[in-house]
């Protein structure tokens, strides 16, 4: 189906026959303001799911903590939450749990709306490609939807609303949370692959914050370069959250002399890619520490100061709180800032698991996290 098709009847008939309709929005770097008349008509008909990298592209308030929610649901609940019709637009989706959920429980129909008509079958159930601007599509169907309100979107909303907000001890995740809670209203937040873009999802990001991510194919390379380049052409403050391997992989991005004082980097240094220790099925032996986790004891202090950054080291909760005050202050500074947060990788992994288990109402942590 494409923009030139004028007859929507068949599509709308199919759409109206389903009670369980879900829309998932992938990565989109924009803010689209739906007119109220459309939002009112569209919102109640669908369970709307998106991640921070979807920015503001939904006519209403989306469900964003679905990754934790899916973990917390038992099999019976999950079954109730399966959509009959799935509509998607936008690019990347980060949550592996959502992909697994939909691949294991395929909807009856999956329609993907994209301006170029590209075929991407992320969930293995694609039935229809609608070659059209997604916002134009939504505004076209808004007046054609049946007026009765389905219960299904409320199922998702209520389940997800009841889940706890994370209150985490000092860790990579709590550092991201501390930053997100203190972000100035107007700024850009760059999330590097791969833990940071996942952990940021645990916290509520203000709608005014522009979220950027060089998602690529989840590569750890190039995220710093991309953010530095973006910040150089931006009037806003640009915050970059990045892991240690990603930072050192791409540290030459700071050799470039064109960055300004609007660049603020939160470097999460846990001495390696310890995330691999939480992967199921990957047993860590002595050699895998060297070749997979790439354990190291490098600090960015020398390089950051050489490149003109104001450098701050953080090793505990009190220092984190102090550092965040200067790091997030909205007034322009004369220097860019780099805050390096040192955490213990084993504790980080433990704290993350405990949070998921607590959200699911379980006491112990028998399952391994999926990357
Ligand atoms: C170019 C590239 N090389 C290797 C990988 C595999 N990889 C995925 S995550 C990761 C470790 C990332 O470590 P770090 O940046 O410290 O962040 P963490 O996720 O551990 O917090 C690696 C090497 C990748 N994604 N991209």
mmCIF file of C-alpha atoms and ligand atoms in Angstrom:
data_model
loop_
_atom_site.group_PDB
_atom_site.id
_atom_site.type_symbol
_atom_site.label_atom_id
_atom_site.label_comp_id
_atom_site.label_asym_id
_atom_site.label_seq_id
_atom_site.Cartn_x
_atom_site.Cartn_y
_atom_site.Cartn_z
ATOM 1 C CA UNK A 1 0.000 0.000 0.000
ATOM 2 C CA UNK A 2 1.315 3.481 -0.688
ATOM 3 C CA UNK A 3 0.504 7.157 -0.673
ATOM 4 C CA UNK A 4 -1.373 6.979 -3.992
ATOM 5 C CA UNK A 5 -3.887 4.417 -2.749
ATOM 6 C CA UNK A 6 -7.037 6.253 -1.858
ATOM 7 C CA UNK A 7 -9.104 3.357 -0.701
ATOM 8 C CA UNK A 8 -8.425 2.602 2.946
ATOM 9 C CA UNK A 9 -11.595 0.642 3.529
ATOM 10 C CA UNK A 10 -10.109 -2.820 3.513
ATOM 11 C CA UNK A 11 -7.288 -1.791 5.819
ATOM 12 C CA UNK A 12 -9.581 0.033 8.199
ATOM 13 C CA UNK A 13 -12.012 -2.846 8.263
ATOM 14 C CA UNK A 14 -9.190 -5.163 9.287
ATOM 15 C CA UNK A 15 -7.949 -2.675 11.831
ATOM 16 C CA UNK A 16 -11.373 -2.249 13.409
ATOM 17 C CA UNK A 17 -11.918 -5.967 13.744
ATOM 18 C CA UNK A 18 -8.991 -6.312 16.192
ATOM 19 C CA UNK A 19 -9.398 -5.509 19.875
ATOM 20 C CA UNK A 20 -5.726 -5.798 20.789
ATOM 21 C CA UNK A 21 -3.748 -3.240 18.815
ATOM 22 C CA UNK A 22 -0.222 -2.146 19.578
ATOM 23 C CA UNK A 23 2.019 0.487 18.013
ATOM 24 C CA UNK A 24 5.771 0.300 18.548
ATOM 25 C CA UNK A 25 7.897 3.270 17.544
ATOM 26 C CA UNK A 26 11.588 2.670 16.876
ATOM 27 C CA UNK A 27 14.392 5.211 16.746
ATOM 28 C CA UNK A 28 13.353 8.626 15.402
ATOM 29 C CA UNK A 29 15.327 11.800 15.865
ATOM 30 C CA UNK A 30 12.528 14.286 15.923
ATOM 31 C CA UNK A 31 9.727 15.888 17.815
ATOM 32 C CA UNK A 32 6.383 15.586 16.040
ATOM 33 C CA UNK A 33 3.568 17.541 17.583
ATOM 34 C CA UNK A 34 0.234 15.913 16.745
ATOM 35 C CA UNK A 35 -2.716 18.271 16.765
ATOM 36 C CA UNK A 36 -5.010 17.603 19.726
ATOM 37 C CA UNK A 37 -7.880 16.487 17.503
ATOM 38 C CA UNK A 38 -5.714 13.607 16.219
ATOM 39 C CA UNK A 39 -4.210 12.677 19.587
ATOM 40 C CA UNK A 40 -7.669 12.405 21.125
ATOM 41 C CA UNK A 41 -8.839 10.048 18.417
ATOM 42 C CA UNK A 42 -5.727 7.929 18.116
ATOM 43 C CA UNK A 43 -4.340 7.483 21.593
ATOM 44 C CA UNK A 44 -6.999 5.309 23.227
ATOM 45 C CA UNK A 45 -7.060 2.713 20.441
ATOM 46 C CA UNK A 46 -3.533 1.406 20.788
ATOM 47 C CA UNK A 47 -0.986 0.322 23.354
ATOM 48 C CA UNK A 48 1.846 2.730 22.447
ATOM 49 C CA UNK A 49 5.357 1.495 23.160
ATOM 50 C CA UNK A 50 8.596 3.319 22.513
ATOM 51 C CA UNK A 51 12.096 3.868 23.909
ATOM 52 C CA UNK A 52 13.952 7.116 24.607
ATOM 53 C CA UNK A 53 15.591 6.958 21.184
ATOM 54 C CA UNK A 54 12.094 7.280 19.654
ATOM 55 C CA UNK A 55 11.996 10.858 21.014
ATOM 56 C CA UNK A 56 8.577 12.561 20.831
ATOM 57 C CA UNK A 57 6.754 10.860 18.013
ATOM 58 C CA UNK A 58 3.623 9.519 19.693
ATOM 59 C CA UNK A 59 0.221 11.224 20.080
ATOM 60 C CA UNK A 60 0.178 10.968 23.893
ATOM 61 C CA UNK A 61 2.209 9.379 26.670
ATOM 62 C CA UNK A 62 3.851 6.093 25.653
ATOM 63 C CA UNK A 63 4.737 3.054 27.732
ATOM 64 C CA UNK A 64 8.523 3.042 28.026
ATOM 65 C CA UNK A 65 9.339 0.571 30.779
ATOM 66 C CA UNK A 66 8.099 -2.459 28.839
ATOM 67 C CA UNK A 67 11.441 -4.269 29.090
ATOM 68 C CA UNK A 68 11.154 -4.484 32.888
ATOM 69 C CA UNK A 69 7.418 -5.143 32.519
ATOM 70 C CA UNK A 70 7.960 -8.143 30.260
ATOM 71 C CA UNK A 71 10.438 -9.537 32.759
ATOM 72 C CA UNK A 72 7.948 -9.035 35.565
ATOM 73 C CA UNK A 73 5.030 -10.752 33.771
ATOM 74 C CA UNK A 74 4.357 -14.431 34.218
ATOM 75 C CA UNK A 75 3.429 -16.577 31.204
ATOM 76 C CA UNK A 76 -0.305 -16.099 31.661
ATOM 77 C CA UNK A 77 -0.006 -12.326 31.833
ATOM 78 C CA UNK A 78 2.288 -12.253 28.818
ATOM 79 C CA UNK A 79 -0.325 -14.157 26.850
ATOM 80 C CA UNK A 80 -2.924 -11.498 27.627
ATOM 81 C CA UNK A 81 -0.556 -8.779 26.478
ATOM 82 C CA UNK A 82 0.083 -10.203 23.004
ATOM 83 C CA UNK A 83 -1.309 -7.883 20.306
ATOM 84 C CA UNK A 84 -3.496 -9.144 17.470
ATOM 85 C CA UNK A 85 -2.417 -6.269 15.269
ATOM 86 C CA UNK A 86 1.019 -4.695 15.503
ATOM 87 C CA UNK A 87 1.817 -1.446 13.698
ATOM 88 C CA UNK A 88 5.382 -0.129 13.684
ATOM 89 C CA UNK A 89 7.270 2.904 12.441
ATOM 90 C CA UNK A 90 10.727 4.345 13.042
ATOM 91 C CA UNK A 91 14.037 2.487 13.131
ATOM 92 C CA UNK A 92 15.936 0.554 15.807
ATOM 93 C CA UNK A 93 14.369 -1.008 18.857
ATOM 94 C CA UNK A 94 16.839 -1.790 21.645
ATOM 95 C CA UNK A 95 14.928 -4.145 23.940
ATOM 96 C CA UNK A 96 15.793 -7.768 23.251
ATOM 97 C CA UNK A 97 13.007 -8.812 25.565
ATOM 98 C CA UNK A 98 10.375 -7.088 23.408
ATOM 99 C CA UNK A 99 11.762 -8.701 20.252
ATOM 100 C CA UNK A 100 11.739 -12.112 21.876
ATOM 101 C CA UNK A 101 8.218 -11.610 23.235
ATOM 102 C CA UNK A 102 6.818 -10.768 19.796
ATOM 103 C CA UNK A 103 8.827 -13.379 17.937
ATOM 104 C CA UNK A 104 7.549 -16.051 20.318
ATOM 105 C CA UNK A 105 4.004 -14.672 20.232
ATOM 106 C CA UNK A 106 3.527 -13.359 16.698
ATOM 107 C CA UNK A 107 0.609 -10.975 16.101
ATOM 108 C CA UNK A 108 -1.964 -11.960 13.463
ATOM 109 C CA UNK A 109 -0.859 -9.007 11.385
ATOM 110 C CA UNK A 110 2.124 -6.708 11.471
ATOM 111 C CA UNK A 111 2.025 -3.516 9.414
ATOM 112 C CA UNK A 112 5.173 -1.463 9.049
ATOM 113 C CA UNK A 113 4.784 2.148 7.961
ATOM 114 C CA UNK A 114 7.806 3.771 6.359
ATOM 115 C CA UNK A 115 8.207 6.570 3.829
ATOM 116 C CA UNK A 116 10.569 4.540 1.627
ATOM 117 C CA UNK A 117 8.630 1.285 1.793
ATOM 118 C CA UNK A 118 11.731 -0.566 2.951
ATOM 119 C CA UNK A 119 10.972 -4.086 4.154
ATOM 120 C CA UNK A 120 12.266 -4.810 7.637
ATOM 121 C CA UNK A 121 10.748 -7.807 9.355
ATOM 122 C CA UNK A 122 12.053 -7.294 12.881
ATOM 123 C CA UNK A 123 9.583 -9.609 14.576
ATOM 124 C CA UNK A 124 9.284 -12.264 11.885
ATOM 125 C CA UNK A 125 5.583 -11.583 11.315
ATOM 126 C CA UNK A 126 5.399 -8.749 8.785
ATOM 127 C CA UNK A 127 2.244 -8.908 6.640
ATOM 128 C CA UNK A 128 1.855 -5.394 5.179
ATOM 129 C CA UNK A 129 4.186 -2.542 4.262
ATOM 130 C CA UNK A 130 2.608 0.884 4.090
ATOM 131 C CA UNK A 131 4.793 3.156 2.026
ATOM 132 C CA UNK A 132 3.941 6.461 3.594
ATOM 133 C CA UNK A 133 4.997 9.036 6.144
ATOM 134 C CA UNK A 134 3.861 7.477 9.456
ATOM 135 C CA UNK A 135 2.337 10.691 10.766
ATOM 136 C CA UNK A 136 0.343 11.179 7.600
ATOM 137 C CA UNK A 137 -0.843 7.585 7.897
ATOM 138 C CA UNK A 138 -1.953 8.032 11.511
ATOM 139 C CA UNK A 139 -3.741 11.275 10.773
ATOM 140 C CA UNK A 140 -5.516 9.616 7.863
ATOM 141 C CA UNK A 141 -6.794 6.687 9.899
ATOM 142 C CA UNK A 142 -7.671 8.753 13.009
ATOM 143 C CA UNK A 143 -11.174 9.598 11.791
ATOM 144 C CA UNK A 144 -11.839 6.143 10.423
ATOM 145 C CA UNK A 145 -11.387 4.184 13.641
ATOM 146 C CA UNK A 146 -14.473 2.816 15.340
ATOM 147 C CA UNK A 147 -15.481 4.908 18.297
ATOM 148 C CA UNK A 148 -15.524 2.214 21.001
ATOM 149 C CA UNK A 149 -12.605 2.182 23.402
ATOM 150 C CA UNK A 150 -10.777 -1.148 23.733
ATOM 151 C CA UNK A 151 -9.518 -2.385 27.110
ATOM 152 C CA UNK A 152 -6.201 -3.636 25.799
ATOM 153 C CA UNK A 153 -4.203 -0.361 25.954
ATOM 154 C CA UNK A 154 -5.221 0.043 29.604
ATOM 155 C CA UNK A 155 -3.890 -3.425 30.393
ATOM 156 C CA UNK A 156 -0.436 -2.302 29.305
ATOM 157 C CA UNK A 157 -0.679 1.131 30.887
ATOM 158 C CA UNK A 158 -1.831 -0.121 34.265
ATOM 159 C CA UNK A 159 0.648 -2.972 34.495
ATOM 160 C CA UNK A 160 3.570 -0.724 33.595
ATOM 161 C CA UNK A 161 2.497 2.158 35.827
ATOM 162 C CA UNK A 162 2.527 -0.128 38.864
ATOM 163 C CA UNK A 163 6.190 -1.088 38.427
ATOM 164 C CA UNK A 164 8.700 0.547 40.788
ATOM 165 C CA UNK A 165 11.005 3.360 39.714
ATOM 166 C CA UNK A 166 14.591 2.258 40.323
ATOM 167 C CA UNK A 167 16.271 3.444 43.534
ATOM 168 C CA UNK A 168 19.682 1.961 42.939
ATOM 169 C CA UNK A 169 22.837 1.890 45.022
ATOM 170 C CA UNK A 170 26.019 3.430 43.575
ATOM 171 C CA UNK A 171 26.632 1.810 40.174
ATOM 172 C CA UNK A 172 26.773 2.524 36.441
ATOM 173 C CA UNK A 173 22.986 2.591 36.445
ATOM 174 C CA UNK A 174 22.663 4.986 39.380
ATOM 175 C CA UNK A 175 25.165 7.352 37.708
ATOM 176 C CA UNK A 176 23.012 7.436 34.566
ATOM 177 C CA UNK A 177 19.937 7.954 36.744
ATOM 178 C CA UNK A 178 21.591 10.832 38.648
ATOM 179 C CA UNK A 179 22.426 12.535 35.359
ATOM 180 C CA UNK A 180 18.984 12.028 33.823
ATOM 181 C CA UNK A 181 17.231 13.364 36.913
ATOM 182 C CA UNK A 182 19.363 16.531 36.867
ATOM 183 C CA UNK A 183 19.349 17.238 33.112
ATOM 184 C CA UNK A 184 18.539 20.826 32.142
ATOM 185 C CA UNK A 185 15.273 21.222 30.268
ATOM 186 C CA UNK A 186 16.772 21.967 26.866
ATOM 187 C CA UNK A 187 19.708 19.738 25.999
ATOM 188 C CA UNK A 188 20.795 16.791 23.885
ATOM 189 C CA UNK A 189 21.532 13.453 25.517
ATOM 190 C CA UNK A 190 23.800 11.101 23.560
ATOM 191 C CA UNK A 191 23.633 7.456 24.579
ATOM 192 C CA UNK A 192 26.440 5.149 23.507
ATOM 193 C CA UNK A 193 26.122 1.421 22.882
ATOM 194 C CA UNK A 194 25.514 -0.739 24.514
ATOM 195 C CA UNK A 195 24.787 -0.729 28.251
ATOM 196 C CA UNK A 196 24.138 2.999 28.463
ATOM 197 C CA UNK A 197 21.332 3.005 25.928
ATOM 198 C CA UNK A 198 19.769 0.109 27.843
ATOM 199 C CA UNK A 199 20.252 1.481 31.359
ATOM 200 C CA UNK A 200 18.959 4.954 30.449
ATOM 201 C CA UNK A 201 15.673 3.257 29.625
ATOM 202 C CA UNK A 202 15.173 2.532 33.337
ATOM 203 C CA UNK A 203 14.686 6.236 34.066
ATOM 204 C CA UNK A 204 12.187 8.870 32.963
ATOM 205 C CA UNK A 205 13.740 11.356 30.556
ATOM 206 C CA UNK A 206 11.974 14.746 30.300
ATOM 207 C CA UNK A 207 10.126 15.119 26.969
ATOM 208 C CA UNK A 208 12.055 18.299 26.151
ATOM 209 C CA UNK A 209 15.388 16.453 26.056
ATOM 210 C CA UNK A 210 16.543 15.388 22.613
ATOM 211 C CA UNK A 211 17.888 11.835 22.749
ATOM 212 C CA UNK A 212 20.523 10.819 20.201
ATOM 213 C CA UNK A 213 22.197 7.469 19.659
ATOM 214 C CA UNK A 214 24.548 6.238 16.972
ATOM 215 C CA UNK A 215 22.901 2.857 17.037
ATOM 216 C CA UNK A 216 24.362 1.507 13.796
ATOM 217 C CA UNK A 217 24.645 -2.236 14.247
ATOM 218 C CA UNK A 218 25.141 -1.818 18.026
ATOM 219 C CA UNK A 219 28.819 -1.061 17.469
ATOM 220 C CA UNK A 220 30.844 0.431 20.296
ATOM 221 C CA UNK A 221 32.875 2.423 17.770
ATOM 222 C CA UNK A 222 32.090 5.952 16.664
ATOM 223 C CA UNK A 223 29.640 6.942 19.373
ATOM 224 C CA UNK A 224 32.003 9.561 20.819
ATOM 225 C CA UNK A 225 32.933 10.969 17.371
ATOM 226 C CA UNK A 226 29.269 11.248 16.433
ATOM 227 C CA UNK A 227 28.373 13.061 19.636
ATOM 228 C CA UNK A 228 31.370 15.409 19.395
ATOM 229 C CA UNK A 229 30.460 16.302 15.809
ATOM 230 C CA UNK A 230 26.814 16.835 16.710
ATOM 231 C CA UNK A 231 27.685 19.030 19.697
ATOM 232 C CA UNK A 232 30.016 21.168 17.542
ATOM 233 C CA UNK A 233 27.018 22.221 15.445
ATOM 234 C CA UNK A 234 24.543 22.468 18.331
ATOM 235 C CA UNK A 235 23.493 25.496 20.398
ATOM 236 C CA UNK A 236 22.425 23.309 23.286
ATOM 237 C CA UNK A 237 24.361 21.569 26.008
ATOM 238 C CA UNK A 238 25.276 18.074 24.790
ATOM 239 C CA UNK A 239 25.644 15.280 27.342
ATOM 240 C CA UNK A 240 27.368 12.076 26.279
ATOM 241 C CA UNK A 241 27.008 8.910 28.372
ATOM 242 C CA UNK A 242 29.545 6.290 27.363
ATOM 243 C CA UNK A 243 31.186 3.095 28.666
ATOM 244 C CA UNK A 244 34.934 2.759 29.069
ATOM 245 C CA UNK A 245 35.633 0.418 26.134
ATOM 246 C CA UNK A 246 33.539 2.569 23.810
ATOM 247 C CA UNK A 247 35.327 5.692 25.041
ATOM 248 C CA UNK A 248 38.871 4.386 24.686
ATOM 249 C CA UNK A 249 38.047 2.761 21.345
ATOM 250 C CA UNK A 250 37.064 6.191 20.023
ATOM 251 C CA UNK A 251 39.170 8.525 22.223
ATOM 252 C CA UNK A 252 40.745 10.082 19.155
ATOM 253 C CA UNK A 253 37.426 11.913 18.681
ATOM 254 C CA UNK A 254 38.790 14.406 21.226
ATOM 255 C CA UNK A 255 41.896 15.005 19.124
ATOM 256 C CA UNK A 256 39.561 16.991 16.877
ATOM 257 C CA UNK A 257 39.872 20.624 17.957
ATOM 258 C CA UNK A 258 36.380 21.750 16.996
ATOM 259 C CA UNK A 259 34.468 20.863 20.116
ATOM 260 C CA UNK A 260 33.315 23.600 22.453
ATOM 261 C CA UNK A 261 32.351 24.106 26.062
ATOM 262 C CA UNK A 262 28.840 22.736 25.437
ATOM 263 C CA UNK A 263 30.230 19.181 25.515
ATOM 264 C CA UNK A 264 29.903 17.213 28.752
ATOM 265 C CA UNK A 265 30.964 13.582 28.915
ATOM 266 C CA UNK A 266 29.915 11.092 31.570
ATOM 267 C CA UNK A 267 32.368 8.236 31.265
ATOM 268 C CA UNK A 268 31.306 5.064 33.035
ATOM 269 C CA UNK A 269 34.507 3.247 33.790
ATOM 270 C CA UNK A 270 34.042 -0.229 35.199
ATOM 271 C CA UNK A 271 37.369 -1.479 33.890
ATOM 272 C CA UNK A 272 36.114 -3.467 30.889
ATOM 273 C CA UNK A 273 33.118 -4.813 29.027
ATOM 274 C CA UNK A 274 31.921 -6.736 32.036
ATOM 275 C CA UNK A 275 28.431 -6.830 30.584
ATOM 276 C CA UNK A 276 29.544 -10.050 28.904
ATOM 277 C CA UNK A 277 29.553 -11.757 32.267
ATOM 278 C CA UNK A 278 25.824 -11.362 32.430
ATOM 279 C CA UNK A 279 25.227 -13.034 29.060
ATOM 280 C CA UNK A 280 23.618 -16.435 29.219
ATOM 281 C CA UNK A 281 25.681 -19.313 27.905
ATOM 282 C CA UNK A 282 29.012 -17.507 27.887
ATOM 283 C CA UNK A 283 31.150 -19.065 30.574
ATOM 284 C CA UNK A 284 33.972 -16.770 31.602
ATOM 285 C CA UNK A 285 37.349 -18.439 31.983
ATOM 286 C CA UNK A 286 40.674 -16.738 32.684
ATOM 287 C CA UNK A 287 41.365 -16.071 29.020
ATOM 288 C CA UNK A 288 37.947 -14.637 28.303
ATOM 289 C CA UNK A 289 38.666 -11.862 30.814
ATOM 290 C CA UNK A 290 41.583 -10.854 28.651
ATOM 291 C CA UNK A 291 40.048 -11.404 25.217
ATOM 292 C CA UNK A 292 36.337 -10.733 25.716
ATOM 293 C CA UNK A 293 35.931 -8.511 28.743
ATOM 294 C CA UNK A 294 39.216 -6.714 27.908
ATOM 295 C CA UNK A 295 39.907 -5.932 31.555
ATOM 296 C CA UNK A 296 42.008 -2.775 31.981
ATOM 297 C CA UNK A 297 43.065 -0.147 34.489
ATOM 298 C CA UNK A 298 43.092 2.926 32.245
ATOM 299 C CA UNK A 299 41.766 6.306 33.300
ATOM 300 C CA UNK A 300 40.797 9.139 30.956
ATOM 301 C CA UNK A 301 42.221 11.818 33.278
ATOM 302 C CA UNK A 302 45.448 12.556 31.393
ATOM 303 C CA UNK A 303 43.829 12.582 27.973
ATOM 304 C CA UNK A 304 40.833 14.674 29.076
ATOM 305 C CA UNK A 305 42.994 17.321 30.745
ATOM 306 C CA UNK A 306 45.371 17.398 27.787
ATOM 307 C CA UNK A 307 42.404 18.111 25.557
ATOM 308 C CA UNK A 308 41.226 21.007 27.714
ATOM 309 C CA UNK A 309 38.453 19.309 29.702
ATOM 310 C CA UNK A 310 37.625 20.049 33.285
ATOM 311 C CA UNK A 311 38.080 16.572 34.759
ATOM 312 C CA UNK A 312 36.278 15.156 37.791
ATOM 313 C CA UNK A 313 36.738 11.713 39.272
ATOM 314 C CA UNK A 314 33.858 9.947 41.037
ATOM 315 C CA UNK A 315 34.197 6.876 43.220
ATOM 316 C CA UNK A 316 31.132 6.898 45.442
ATOM 317 C CA UNK A 317 27.617 8.193 45.871
ATOM 318 C CA UNK A 318 28.587 11.427 47.646
ATOM 319 C CA UNK A 319 31.130 12.347 44.968
ATOM 320 C CA UNK A 320 28.571 11.514 42.299
ATOM 321 C CA UNK A 321 26.043 13.886 43.770
ATOM 322 C CA UNK A 322 28.638 16.658 44.056
ATOM 323 C CA UNK A 323 29.958 16.154 40.540
ATOM 324 C CA UNK A 324 26.461 16.226 39.039
ATOM 325 C CA UNK A 325 25.848 19.745 40.333
ATOM 326 C CA UNK A 326 28.520 21.327 38.164
ATOM 327 C CA UNK A 327 28.121 18.801 35.368
ATOM 328 C CA UNK A 328 24.434 19.560 34.824
ATOM 329 C CA UNK A 329 24.358 23.277 35.539
ATOM 330 C CA UNK A 330 22.646 24.970 32.599
ATOM 331 C CA UNK A 331 24.837 28.092 32.456
ATOM 332 C CA UNK A 332 27.597 28.061 29.818
ATOM 333 C CA UNK A 333 31.052 27.129 31.091
ATOM 334 C CA UNK A 334 34.412 28.099 29.690
ATOM 335 C CA UNK A 335 35.544 24.458 29.389
ATOM 336 C CA UNK A 336 33.981 21.163 28.388
ATOM 337 C CA UNK A 337 33.650 18.706 31.301
ATOM 338 C CA UNK A 338 34.463 15.034 31.657
ATOM 339 C CA UNK A 339 33.248 13.178 34.725
ATOM 340 C CA UNK A 340 34.730 9.710 35.079
ATOM 341 C CA UNK A 341 32.652 7.428 37.269
ATOM 342 C CA UNK A 342 34.483 4.363 38.571
ATOM 343 C CA UNK A 343 32.316 1.417 39.536
ATOM 344 C CA UNK A 344 32.769 -2.246 40.297
ATOM 345 C CA UNK A 345 31.659 -4.362 37.344
ATOM 346 C CA UNK A 346 30.571 -7.340 39.412
ATOM 347 C CA UNK A 347 28.499 -5.167 41.715
ATOM 348 C CA UNK A 348 26.951 -3.362 38.737
ATOM 349 C CA UNK A 349 25.807 -6.668 37.241
ATOM 350 C CA UNK A 350 24.413 -7.787 40.606
ATOM 351 C CA UNK A 351 22.529 -4.539 41.239
ATOM 352 C CA UNK A 352 20.941 -4.670 37.791
ATOM 353 C CA UNK A 353 19.766 -8.221 38.312
ATOM 354 C CA UNK A 354 18.418 -7.424 41.755
ATOM 355 C CA UNK A 355 16.423 -4.526 40.360
ATOM 356 C CA UNK A 356 14.801 -6.703 37.709
ATOM 357 C CA UNK A 357 14.004 -9.373 40.264
ATOM 358 C CA UNK A 358 12.571 -6.895 42.703
ATOM 359 C CA UNK A 359 10.364 -5.479 39.926
ATOM 360 C CA UNK A 360 9.164 -9.000 39.252
ATOM 361 C CA UNK A 361 8.477 -9.559 42.947
ATOM 362 C CA UNK A 362 11.105 -12.281 43.223
ATOM 363 C CA UNK A 363 13.680 -12.518 45.970
ATOM 364 C CA UNK A 364 16.611 -14.333 44.465
ATOM 365 C CA UNK A 365 18.295 -13.732 41.118
ATOM 366 C CA UNK A 366 18.421 -17.029 39.257
ATOM 367 C CA UNK A 367 18.084 -15.751 35.665
ATOM 368 C CA UNK A 368 20.831 -14.183 33.638
ATOM 369 C CA UNK A 369 20.261 -10.847 31.926
ATOM 370 C CA UNK A 370 20.090 -10.691 28.159
ATOM 371 C CA UNK A 371 22.347 -8.172 26.440
HETATM 372 C C1 LIG B 1 33.010 -2.236 16.956
HETATM 373 C C2 LIG B 1 32.547 -3.229 17.986
HETATM 374 N N1 LIG B 1 33.415 -4.117 18.505
HETATM 375 C C3 LIG B 1 32.998 -4.999 19.429
HETATM 376 C C4 LIG B 1 31.703 -5.014 19.847
HETATM 377 C C5 LIG B 1 31.224 -6.029 20.873
HETATM 378 N N2 LIG B 1 30.886 -5.331 22.127
HETATM 379 C C6 LIG B 1 29.599 -5.131 22.489
HETATM 380 S S1 LIG B 1 29.451 -4.402 23.986
HETATM 381 C C7 LIG B 1 31.126 -4.382 24.179
HETATM 382 C C8 LIG B 1 31.703 -3.860 25.448
HETATM 383 C C9 LIG B 1 31.331 -2.447 25.721
HETATM 384 O O1 LIG B 1 31.993 -2.032 26.851
HETATM 385 P P1 LIG B 1 31.837 -0.584 27.427
HETATM 386 O O2 LIG B 1 31.900 0.447 26.359
HETATM 387 O O3 LIG B 1 32.778 -0.452 28.553
HETATM 388 O O4 LIG B 1 30.347 -0.525 27.942
HETATM 389 P P2 LIG B 1 29.558 -1.527 28.880
HETATM 390 O O5 LIG B 1 28.461 -1.997 27.981
HETATM 391 O O6 LIG B 1 30.434 -2.620 29.355
HETATM 392 O O7 LIG B 1 29.093 -0.675 30.010
HETATM 393 C C10 LIG B 1 31.789 -4.920 23.077
HETATM 394 C C11 LIG B 1 33.253 -5.068 22.919
HETATM 395 C C12 LIG B 1 30.826 -4.075 19.295
HETATM 396 N N3 LIG B 1 29.551 -4.011 19.687
HETATM 397 N N4 LIG B 1 31.262 -3.188 18.365
#
